[in-house]
Coordinates of C-alpha atoms and ligand atoms in Angstrom, one line a residue:
X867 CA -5.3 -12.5 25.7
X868 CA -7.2 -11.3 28.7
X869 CA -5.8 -8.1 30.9
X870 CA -3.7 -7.3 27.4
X871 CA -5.0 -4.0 26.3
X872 CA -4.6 -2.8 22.5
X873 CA -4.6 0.8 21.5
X874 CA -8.1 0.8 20.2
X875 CA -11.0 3.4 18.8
X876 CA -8.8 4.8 16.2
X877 CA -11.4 6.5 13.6
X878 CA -11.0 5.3 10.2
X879 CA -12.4 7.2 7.0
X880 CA -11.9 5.1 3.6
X881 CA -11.9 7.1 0.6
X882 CA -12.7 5.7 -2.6
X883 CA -14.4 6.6 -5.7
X884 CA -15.1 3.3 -8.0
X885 CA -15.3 5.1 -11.3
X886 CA -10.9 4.9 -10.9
X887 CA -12.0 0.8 -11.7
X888 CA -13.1 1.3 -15.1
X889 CA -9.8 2.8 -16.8
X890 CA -7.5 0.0 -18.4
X891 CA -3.8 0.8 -18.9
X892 CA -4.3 -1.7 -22.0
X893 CA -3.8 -5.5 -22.2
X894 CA -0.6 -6.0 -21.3
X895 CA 0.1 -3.8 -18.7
X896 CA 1.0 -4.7 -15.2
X897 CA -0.6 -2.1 -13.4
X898 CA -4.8 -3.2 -13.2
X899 CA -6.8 -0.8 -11.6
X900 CA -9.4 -3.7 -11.5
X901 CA -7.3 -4.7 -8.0
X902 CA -9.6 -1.9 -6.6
X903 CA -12.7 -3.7 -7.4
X904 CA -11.3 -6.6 -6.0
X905 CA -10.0 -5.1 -2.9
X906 CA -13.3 -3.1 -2.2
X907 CA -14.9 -6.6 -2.6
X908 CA -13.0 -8.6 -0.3
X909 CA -13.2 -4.8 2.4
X910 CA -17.5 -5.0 2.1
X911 CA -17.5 -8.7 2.4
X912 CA -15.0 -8.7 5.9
X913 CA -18.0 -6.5 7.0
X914 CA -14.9 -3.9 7.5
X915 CA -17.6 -1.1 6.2
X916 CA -19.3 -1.0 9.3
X917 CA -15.8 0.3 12.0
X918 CA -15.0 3.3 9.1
X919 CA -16.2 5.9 7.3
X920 CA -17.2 5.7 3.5
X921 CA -16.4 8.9 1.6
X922 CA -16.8 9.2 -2.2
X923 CA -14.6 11.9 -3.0
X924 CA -15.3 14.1 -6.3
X925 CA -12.2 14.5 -9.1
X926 CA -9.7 16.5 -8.3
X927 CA -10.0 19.7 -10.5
X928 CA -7.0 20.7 -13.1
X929 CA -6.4 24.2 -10.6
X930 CA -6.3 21.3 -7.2
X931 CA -3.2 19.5 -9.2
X932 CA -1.6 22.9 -10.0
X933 CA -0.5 23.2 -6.7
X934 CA 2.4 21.0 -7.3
X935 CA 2.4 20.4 -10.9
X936 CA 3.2 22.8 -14.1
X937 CA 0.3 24.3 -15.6
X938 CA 2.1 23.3 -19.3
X939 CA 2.0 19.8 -18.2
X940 CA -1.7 19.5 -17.0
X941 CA -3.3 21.3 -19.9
X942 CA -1.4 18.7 -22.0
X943 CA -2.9 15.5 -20.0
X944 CA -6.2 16.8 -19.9
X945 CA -6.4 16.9 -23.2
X946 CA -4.4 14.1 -25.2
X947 CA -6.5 11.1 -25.8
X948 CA -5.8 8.0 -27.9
X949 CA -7.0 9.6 -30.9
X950 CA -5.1 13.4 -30.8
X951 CA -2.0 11.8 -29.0
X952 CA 1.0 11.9 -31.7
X953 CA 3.8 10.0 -30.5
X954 CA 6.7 12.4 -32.5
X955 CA 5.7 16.0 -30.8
X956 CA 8.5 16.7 -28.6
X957 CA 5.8 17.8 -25.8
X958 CA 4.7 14.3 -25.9
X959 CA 8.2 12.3 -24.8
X960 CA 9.6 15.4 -22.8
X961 CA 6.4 14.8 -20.8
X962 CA 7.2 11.1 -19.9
X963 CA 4.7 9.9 -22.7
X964 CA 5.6 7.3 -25.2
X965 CA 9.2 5.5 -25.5
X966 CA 10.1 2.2 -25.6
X967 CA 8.9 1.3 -22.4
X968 CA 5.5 2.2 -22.6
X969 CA 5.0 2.8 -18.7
X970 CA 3.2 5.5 -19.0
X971 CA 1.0 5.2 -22.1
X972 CA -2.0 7.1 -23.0
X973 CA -5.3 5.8 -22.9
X974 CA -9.3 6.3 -22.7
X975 CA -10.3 8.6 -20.0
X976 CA -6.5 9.1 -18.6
X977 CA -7.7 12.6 -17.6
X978 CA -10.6 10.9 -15.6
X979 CA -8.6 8.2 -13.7
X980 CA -5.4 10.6 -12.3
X981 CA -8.5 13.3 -11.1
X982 CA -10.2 10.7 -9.2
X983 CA -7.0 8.8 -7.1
X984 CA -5.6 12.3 -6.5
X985 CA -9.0 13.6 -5.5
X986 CA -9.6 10.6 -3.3
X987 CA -5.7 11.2 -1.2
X988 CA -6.8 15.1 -1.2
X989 CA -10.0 14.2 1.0
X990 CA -8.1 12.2 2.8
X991 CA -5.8 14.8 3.7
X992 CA -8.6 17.1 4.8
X993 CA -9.9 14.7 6.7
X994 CA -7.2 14.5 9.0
X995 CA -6.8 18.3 8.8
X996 CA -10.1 18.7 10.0
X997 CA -9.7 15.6 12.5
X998 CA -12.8 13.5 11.2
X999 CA -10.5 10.9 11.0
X1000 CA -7.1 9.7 12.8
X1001 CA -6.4 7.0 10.0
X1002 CA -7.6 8.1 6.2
X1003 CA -7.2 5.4 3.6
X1004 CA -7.3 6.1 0.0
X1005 CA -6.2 2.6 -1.9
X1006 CA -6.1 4.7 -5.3
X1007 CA -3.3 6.4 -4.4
X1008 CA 0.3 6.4 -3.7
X1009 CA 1.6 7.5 -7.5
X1010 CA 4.9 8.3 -6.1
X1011 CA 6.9 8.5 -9.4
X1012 CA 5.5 11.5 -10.8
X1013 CA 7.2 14.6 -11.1
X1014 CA 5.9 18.5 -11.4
X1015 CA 5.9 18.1 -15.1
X1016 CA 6.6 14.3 -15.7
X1017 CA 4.8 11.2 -16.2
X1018 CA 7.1 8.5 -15.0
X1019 CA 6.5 4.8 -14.0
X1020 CA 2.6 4.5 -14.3
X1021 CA 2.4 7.5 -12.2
X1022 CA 0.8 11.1 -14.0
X1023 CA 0.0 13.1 -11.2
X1024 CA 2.0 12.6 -7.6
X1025 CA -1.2 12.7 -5.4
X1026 CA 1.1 12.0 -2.3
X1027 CA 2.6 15.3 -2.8
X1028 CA -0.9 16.6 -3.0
X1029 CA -1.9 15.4 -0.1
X1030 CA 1.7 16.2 2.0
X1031 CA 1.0 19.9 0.8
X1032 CA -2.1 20.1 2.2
X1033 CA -1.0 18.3 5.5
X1034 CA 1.4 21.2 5.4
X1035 CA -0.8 23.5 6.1
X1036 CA -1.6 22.5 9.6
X1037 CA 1.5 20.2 10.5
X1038 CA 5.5 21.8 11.4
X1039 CA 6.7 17.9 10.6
X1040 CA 5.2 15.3 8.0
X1041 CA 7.3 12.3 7.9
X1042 CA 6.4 9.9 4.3
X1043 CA 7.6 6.5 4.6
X1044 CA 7.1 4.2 1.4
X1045 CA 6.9 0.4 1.3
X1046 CA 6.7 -0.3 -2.2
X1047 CA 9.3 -2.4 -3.8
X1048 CA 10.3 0.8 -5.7
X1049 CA 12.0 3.8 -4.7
X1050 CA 9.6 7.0 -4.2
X1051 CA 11.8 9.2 -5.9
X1052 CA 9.3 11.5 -6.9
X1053 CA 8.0 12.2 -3.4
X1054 CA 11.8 12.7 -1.9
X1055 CA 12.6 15.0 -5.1
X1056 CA 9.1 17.5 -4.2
X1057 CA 10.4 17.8 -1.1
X1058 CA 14.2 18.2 -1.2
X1059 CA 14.4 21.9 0.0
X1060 CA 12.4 21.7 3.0
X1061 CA 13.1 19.8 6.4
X1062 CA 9.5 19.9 6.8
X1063 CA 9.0 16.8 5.1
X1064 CA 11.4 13.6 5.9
X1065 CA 10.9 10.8 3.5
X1066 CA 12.1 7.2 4.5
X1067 CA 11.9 4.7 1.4
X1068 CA 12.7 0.8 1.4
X1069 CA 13.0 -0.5 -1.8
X1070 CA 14.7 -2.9 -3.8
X1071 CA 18.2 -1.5 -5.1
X1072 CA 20.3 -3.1 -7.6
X1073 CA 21.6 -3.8 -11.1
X1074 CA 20.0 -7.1 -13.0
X1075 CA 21.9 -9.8 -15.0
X1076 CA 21.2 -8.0 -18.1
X1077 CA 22.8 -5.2 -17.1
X1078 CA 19.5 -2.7 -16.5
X1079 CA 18.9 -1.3 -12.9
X1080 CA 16.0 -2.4 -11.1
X1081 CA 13.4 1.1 -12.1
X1082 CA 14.4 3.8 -11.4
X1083 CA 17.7 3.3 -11.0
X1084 CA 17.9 5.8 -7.1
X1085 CA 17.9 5.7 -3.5
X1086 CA 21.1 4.0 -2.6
X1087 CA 21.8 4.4 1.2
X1088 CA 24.2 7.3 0.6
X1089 CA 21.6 9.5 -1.1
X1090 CA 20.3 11.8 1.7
X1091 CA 18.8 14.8 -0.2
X1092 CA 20.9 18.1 -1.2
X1093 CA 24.8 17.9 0.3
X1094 CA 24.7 22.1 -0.1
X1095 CA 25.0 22.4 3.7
X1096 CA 22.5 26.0 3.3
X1097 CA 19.8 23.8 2.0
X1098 CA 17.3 23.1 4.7
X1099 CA 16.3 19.6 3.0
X1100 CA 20.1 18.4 3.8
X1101 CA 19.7 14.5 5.5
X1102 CA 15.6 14.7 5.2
X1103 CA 15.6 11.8 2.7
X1104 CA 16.6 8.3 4.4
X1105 CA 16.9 5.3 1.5
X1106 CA 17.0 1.9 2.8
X1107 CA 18.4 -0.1 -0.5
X1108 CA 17.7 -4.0 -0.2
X1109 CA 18.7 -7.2 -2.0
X1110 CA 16.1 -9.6 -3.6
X1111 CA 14.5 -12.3 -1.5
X1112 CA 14.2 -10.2 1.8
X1113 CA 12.1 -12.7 4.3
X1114 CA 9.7 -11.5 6.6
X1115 CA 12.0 -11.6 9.8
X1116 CA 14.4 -9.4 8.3
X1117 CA 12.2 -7.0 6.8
X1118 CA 9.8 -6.7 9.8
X1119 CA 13.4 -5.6 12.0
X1120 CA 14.5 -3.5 9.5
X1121 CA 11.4 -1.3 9.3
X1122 CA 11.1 -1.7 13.0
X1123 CA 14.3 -0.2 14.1
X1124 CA 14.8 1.7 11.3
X1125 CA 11.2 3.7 11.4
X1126 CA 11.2 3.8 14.7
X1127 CA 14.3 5.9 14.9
X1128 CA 13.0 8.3 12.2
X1129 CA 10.2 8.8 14.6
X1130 CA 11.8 9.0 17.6
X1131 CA 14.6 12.1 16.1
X1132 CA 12.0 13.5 13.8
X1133 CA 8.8 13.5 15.7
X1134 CA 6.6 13.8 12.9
X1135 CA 2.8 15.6 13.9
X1136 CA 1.4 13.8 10.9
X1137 CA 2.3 10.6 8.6
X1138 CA 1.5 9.6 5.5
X1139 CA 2.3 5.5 4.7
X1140 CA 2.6 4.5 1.1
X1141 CA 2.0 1.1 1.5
X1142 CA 3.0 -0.5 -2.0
X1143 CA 2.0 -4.4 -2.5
X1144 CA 4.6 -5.1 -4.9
X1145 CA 7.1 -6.0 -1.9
X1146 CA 4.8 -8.8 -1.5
X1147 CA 6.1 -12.7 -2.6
X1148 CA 4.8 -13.7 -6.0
X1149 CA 4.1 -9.9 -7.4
X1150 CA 4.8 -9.8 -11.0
X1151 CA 7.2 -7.2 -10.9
X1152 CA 8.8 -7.3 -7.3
X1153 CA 11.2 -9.4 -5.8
X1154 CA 10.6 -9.7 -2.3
X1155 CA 9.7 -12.6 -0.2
X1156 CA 7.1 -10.6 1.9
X1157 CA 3.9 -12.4 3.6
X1158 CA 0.7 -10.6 3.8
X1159 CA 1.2 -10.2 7.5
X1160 CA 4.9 -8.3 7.3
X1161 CA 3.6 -6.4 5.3
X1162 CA 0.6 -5.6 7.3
X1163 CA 3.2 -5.1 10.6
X1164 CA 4.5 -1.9 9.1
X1165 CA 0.9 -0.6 8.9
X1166 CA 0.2 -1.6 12.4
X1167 CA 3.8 -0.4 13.7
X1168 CA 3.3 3.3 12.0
X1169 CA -0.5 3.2 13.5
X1170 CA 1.0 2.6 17.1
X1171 CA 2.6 5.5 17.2
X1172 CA -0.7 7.3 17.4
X1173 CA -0.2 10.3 15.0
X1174 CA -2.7 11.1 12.5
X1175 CA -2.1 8.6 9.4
X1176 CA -2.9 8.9 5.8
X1177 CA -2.7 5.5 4.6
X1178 CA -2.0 5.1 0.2
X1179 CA -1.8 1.9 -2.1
X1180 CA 0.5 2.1 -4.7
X1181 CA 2.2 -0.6 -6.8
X1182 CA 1.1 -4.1 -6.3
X1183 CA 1.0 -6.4 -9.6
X1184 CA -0.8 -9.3 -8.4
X1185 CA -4.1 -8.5 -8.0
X1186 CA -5.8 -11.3 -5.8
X1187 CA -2.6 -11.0 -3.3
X1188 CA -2.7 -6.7 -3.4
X1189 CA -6.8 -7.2 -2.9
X1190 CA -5.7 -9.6 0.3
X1191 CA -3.2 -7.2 1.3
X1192 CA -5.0 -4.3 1.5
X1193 CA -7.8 -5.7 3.5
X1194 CA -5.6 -7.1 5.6
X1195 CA -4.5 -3.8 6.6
X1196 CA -7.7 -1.8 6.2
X1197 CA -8.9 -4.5 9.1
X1198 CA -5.3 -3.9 11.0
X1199 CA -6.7 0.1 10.8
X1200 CA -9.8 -0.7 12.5
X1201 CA -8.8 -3.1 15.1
X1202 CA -10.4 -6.5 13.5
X1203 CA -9.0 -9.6 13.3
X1204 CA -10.4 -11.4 9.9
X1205 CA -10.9 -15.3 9.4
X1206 CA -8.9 -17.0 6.9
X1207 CA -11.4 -18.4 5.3
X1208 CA -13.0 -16.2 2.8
X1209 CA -16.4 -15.1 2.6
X1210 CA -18.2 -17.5 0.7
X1211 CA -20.4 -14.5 -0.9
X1212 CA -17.7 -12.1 -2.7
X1213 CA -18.7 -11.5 -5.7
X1214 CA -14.8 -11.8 -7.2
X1215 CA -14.6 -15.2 -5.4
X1216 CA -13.4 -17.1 -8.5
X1217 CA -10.5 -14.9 -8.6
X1218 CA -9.2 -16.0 -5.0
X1219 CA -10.0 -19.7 -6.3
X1220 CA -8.0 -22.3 -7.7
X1221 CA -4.2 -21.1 -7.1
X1222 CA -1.7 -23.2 -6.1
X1223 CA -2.0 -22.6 -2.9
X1224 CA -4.1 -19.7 -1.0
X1225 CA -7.2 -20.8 -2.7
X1226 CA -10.1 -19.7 -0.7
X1227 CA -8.2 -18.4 1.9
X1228 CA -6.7 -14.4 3.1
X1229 CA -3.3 -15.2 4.2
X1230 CA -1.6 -17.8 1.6
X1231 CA 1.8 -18.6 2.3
X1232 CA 3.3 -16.2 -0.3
X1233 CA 6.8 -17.0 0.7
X1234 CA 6.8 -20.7 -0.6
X1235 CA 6.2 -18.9 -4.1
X1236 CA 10.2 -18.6 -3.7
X1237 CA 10.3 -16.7 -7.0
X1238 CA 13.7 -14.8 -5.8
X1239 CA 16.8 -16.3 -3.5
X1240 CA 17.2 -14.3 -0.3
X1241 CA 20.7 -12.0 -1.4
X1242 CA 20.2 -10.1 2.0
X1243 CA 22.9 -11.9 5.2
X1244 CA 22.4 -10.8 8.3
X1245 CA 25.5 -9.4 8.4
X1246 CA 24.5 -7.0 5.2
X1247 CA 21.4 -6.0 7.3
X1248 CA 23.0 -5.1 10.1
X1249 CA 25.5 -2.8 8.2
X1250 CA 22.7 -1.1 6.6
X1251 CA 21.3 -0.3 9.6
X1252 CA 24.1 1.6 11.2
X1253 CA 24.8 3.6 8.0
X1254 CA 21.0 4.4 8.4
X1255 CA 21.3 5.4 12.0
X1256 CA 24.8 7.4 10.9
X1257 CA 23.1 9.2 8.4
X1258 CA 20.7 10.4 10.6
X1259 CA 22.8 12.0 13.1
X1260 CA 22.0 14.8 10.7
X1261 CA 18.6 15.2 12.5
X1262 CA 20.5 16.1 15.6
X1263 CA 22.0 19.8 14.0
Ligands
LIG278 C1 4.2 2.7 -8.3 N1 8.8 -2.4 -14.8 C2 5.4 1.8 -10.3 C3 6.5 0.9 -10.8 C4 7.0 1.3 -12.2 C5 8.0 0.4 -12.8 C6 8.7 -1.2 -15.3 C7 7.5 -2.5 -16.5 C8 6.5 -3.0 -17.6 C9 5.9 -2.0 -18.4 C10 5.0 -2.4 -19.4 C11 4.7 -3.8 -19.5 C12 6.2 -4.3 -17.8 C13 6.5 -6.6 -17.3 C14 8.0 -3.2 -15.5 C15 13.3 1.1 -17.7 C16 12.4 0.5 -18.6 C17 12.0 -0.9 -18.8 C18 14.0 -1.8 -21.7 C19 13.3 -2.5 -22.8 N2 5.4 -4.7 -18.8 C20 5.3 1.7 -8.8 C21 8.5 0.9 -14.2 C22 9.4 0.0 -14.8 C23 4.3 -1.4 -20.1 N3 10.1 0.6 -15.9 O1 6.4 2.0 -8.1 C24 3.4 -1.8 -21.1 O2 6.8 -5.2 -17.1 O3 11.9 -0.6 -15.8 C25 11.3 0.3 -16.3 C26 11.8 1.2 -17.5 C27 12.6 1.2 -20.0 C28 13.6 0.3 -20.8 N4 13.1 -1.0 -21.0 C29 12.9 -1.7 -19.7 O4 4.9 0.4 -8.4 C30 2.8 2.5 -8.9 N5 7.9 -1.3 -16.4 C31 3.8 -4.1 -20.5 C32 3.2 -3.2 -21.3
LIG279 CA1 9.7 2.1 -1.5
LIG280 ZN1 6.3 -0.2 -7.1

């Protein structure tokens, strides 16, 4: 390694409030914002503390979220609770509430939890604005389902739009790339009017066995944005649609080449990186093959470009792996390389015990979990790519 040289001395600011750990979305549901706990555990016990900045950010406040989202709407979540919530006003399932999904139910201190993750990406934002940091990492965050005046997919309040507004402010070009398994639709949808904003989304795309498209249903490669050619948001939305199974080699080109381009035509002055741990192998809910360190190679891929970086969480539905993951990447932020072997002193370390295989260790081999076949040929790939690179000969004018 000697005489090889890394871009180093980034500054990283981690912003996290640990009250968001106490809210339960109930029993059964997927998304656990106890993965937080465990991620902040695994962060502290890496020693990763010490080469960033801590920040407990405040609650967003119900004026901070009007920015992007109906008044109507935000009066109605900070005040329906368990108790008052009734399930047959027409407010209640034209706001995303309810139906028979039950993604986006309502429960204890709902009010509390969507102020603090959106409060947590808005001080990362002005971090960067106010170039404290070059990296800002809010693992709360990275809701990017919800709309101006809908719940949708666990997400309430879209604190990435938040956060892009207020880059906004201080940046011509914010380019979003998203990593979670599913499309960021609400993200692309905020900003369809403007070319100030470029989203890039990879995502799993697809109709299942039963006959149900894999949530929510968007983002084939053909949908760019607007097609009215006076719209200024015309080809600022890029979808990268991909088949279950995807393996680390082809995902790490794909994001690669593909990012790289967007970066190249769009030269963003700021990014934001919704990095989604549901792409992972093994996640409850995805279908991806995806190691810990792929994964971790987009973070490290985006951070090489050198432009000021807000970094999210988003899905992930496997705690101990997301926990693993977003260490991982929090350590790829500051420049550390982290032993394998887990601190002995976590205070979570039964929960990274006892599995199959990855037990007492960071980087388990989550592609033997071979949960989904690989759908995606190279020759599939490789097509993808050059619609990717047609559609953005729209950059060009
Ligand atoms: C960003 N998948 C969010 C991802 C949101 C995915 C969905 C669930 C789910 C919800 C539960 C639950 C679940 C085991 C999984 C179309 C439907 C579902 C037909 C009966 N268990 C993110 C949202 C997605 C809720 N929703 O991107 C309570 O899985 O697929 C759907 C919607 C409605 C129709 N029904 C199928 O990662 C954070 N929900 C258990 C309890
Ligand atoms: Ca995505
Ligand atoms: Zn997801």
């Amino acid at each position: 390694e000697y005489g090889i040289e890394k871009p180093q001395g980034y500054s990283v600011s981690f912003h996290y409030n640990p009250h968001v750990e106490y809210h339960h979305f109930g029993s059964s549901h997927p998304m656990k914002p106890w993965r937080l706990t465990l991620t902040k555990q695994l962060v502290l016990a890496y020693g990763l503390e010490y080469s960033m900045e801590l920040y407990e950010p405040r609650p967003a406040s119900l004026d901070e979220l009007a920015i992007f989202h109906d008044r109507e709407y935000l009066n109605f979540l900070s005040k329906v609770t368990p108790q008052n919530a009734k399930p047959d006003d027409p407010a209640y399932l034209s706001y995303g509430f309810g139906g028979d999904s039950n993604d986006c139910p309502v429960f204890d201190g709902l009010w509390n939890y969507v102020s603090i993750y959106s409060g947590a990406s808005m001080n990362a934002a002005y971090n960067l604005l106010n170039k404290q940091s070059d990296i800002a990492i809010n693992w709360s965050g990275g809701l990017h389902h919800a709309k101006k005046n809908l719940a949708s997919g666990f997400c309430y309040i879209n604190d990435i739009v938040l956060a892009i507004q207020l880059l906004l402010t201080q940046n011509q070009r914010v380019l979003y790339v998203d990593i979670d398994v599913h499309h960021g639709d609400g993200v692309e949808a905020a900003f369809e009017s403007t070319d100030r904003v470029f989203t890039l989304s990879y995502h799993k795309f697809g109709i299942d066995r039963n006959g149900y498209p894999f949530f929510p249903g968007t983002g084939n490669i053909n949908e760019m944005g607007p097609t009215d050619p006076t719209n200024r948001g015309k080809g600022h939305s890029l979808n990268i649609p991909i088949e279950d199974g995807i393996d680390d080699d082809q995902y790490k080109w794909l994001f690669k080449t593909v990012t790289g381009a967007v970066i190249d035509k769009y030269n963003p002055t700021a990014i934001v990186l919704q990095s989604g741990a549901d792409s992972l192998g093994g996640d409850r809910l995805g279908r991806f093959n995806l190691n810990i360190r792929a994964h971790g190679f987009c973070v490290e891929t985006v951070k090489n470009y050198g432009r000021p970086l807000l970094l999210i969480g988003g899905g992930g539905y496997t705690p101990r792996n997301v926990a693993r993951t977003w260490c991982h990447e929090t350590a790829v932020c500051v420049g550390a390389e982290l032993h394998n072997d887990l601190p002995t002193h976590i205070p979570y370390i039964q929960a990274f015990q006892g599995e199959e295989n990855g037990g007492g260790i960071l980087y388990p081999d989550l592609h033997n979990t071979k949960r989904h076949d690989n759908a995606n040929t190279q020759v599939k790939l490789h097509k993808l790519v050059a619609q990717a690179m047609e559609n953005l000969r729209y950059l060009e004018g």
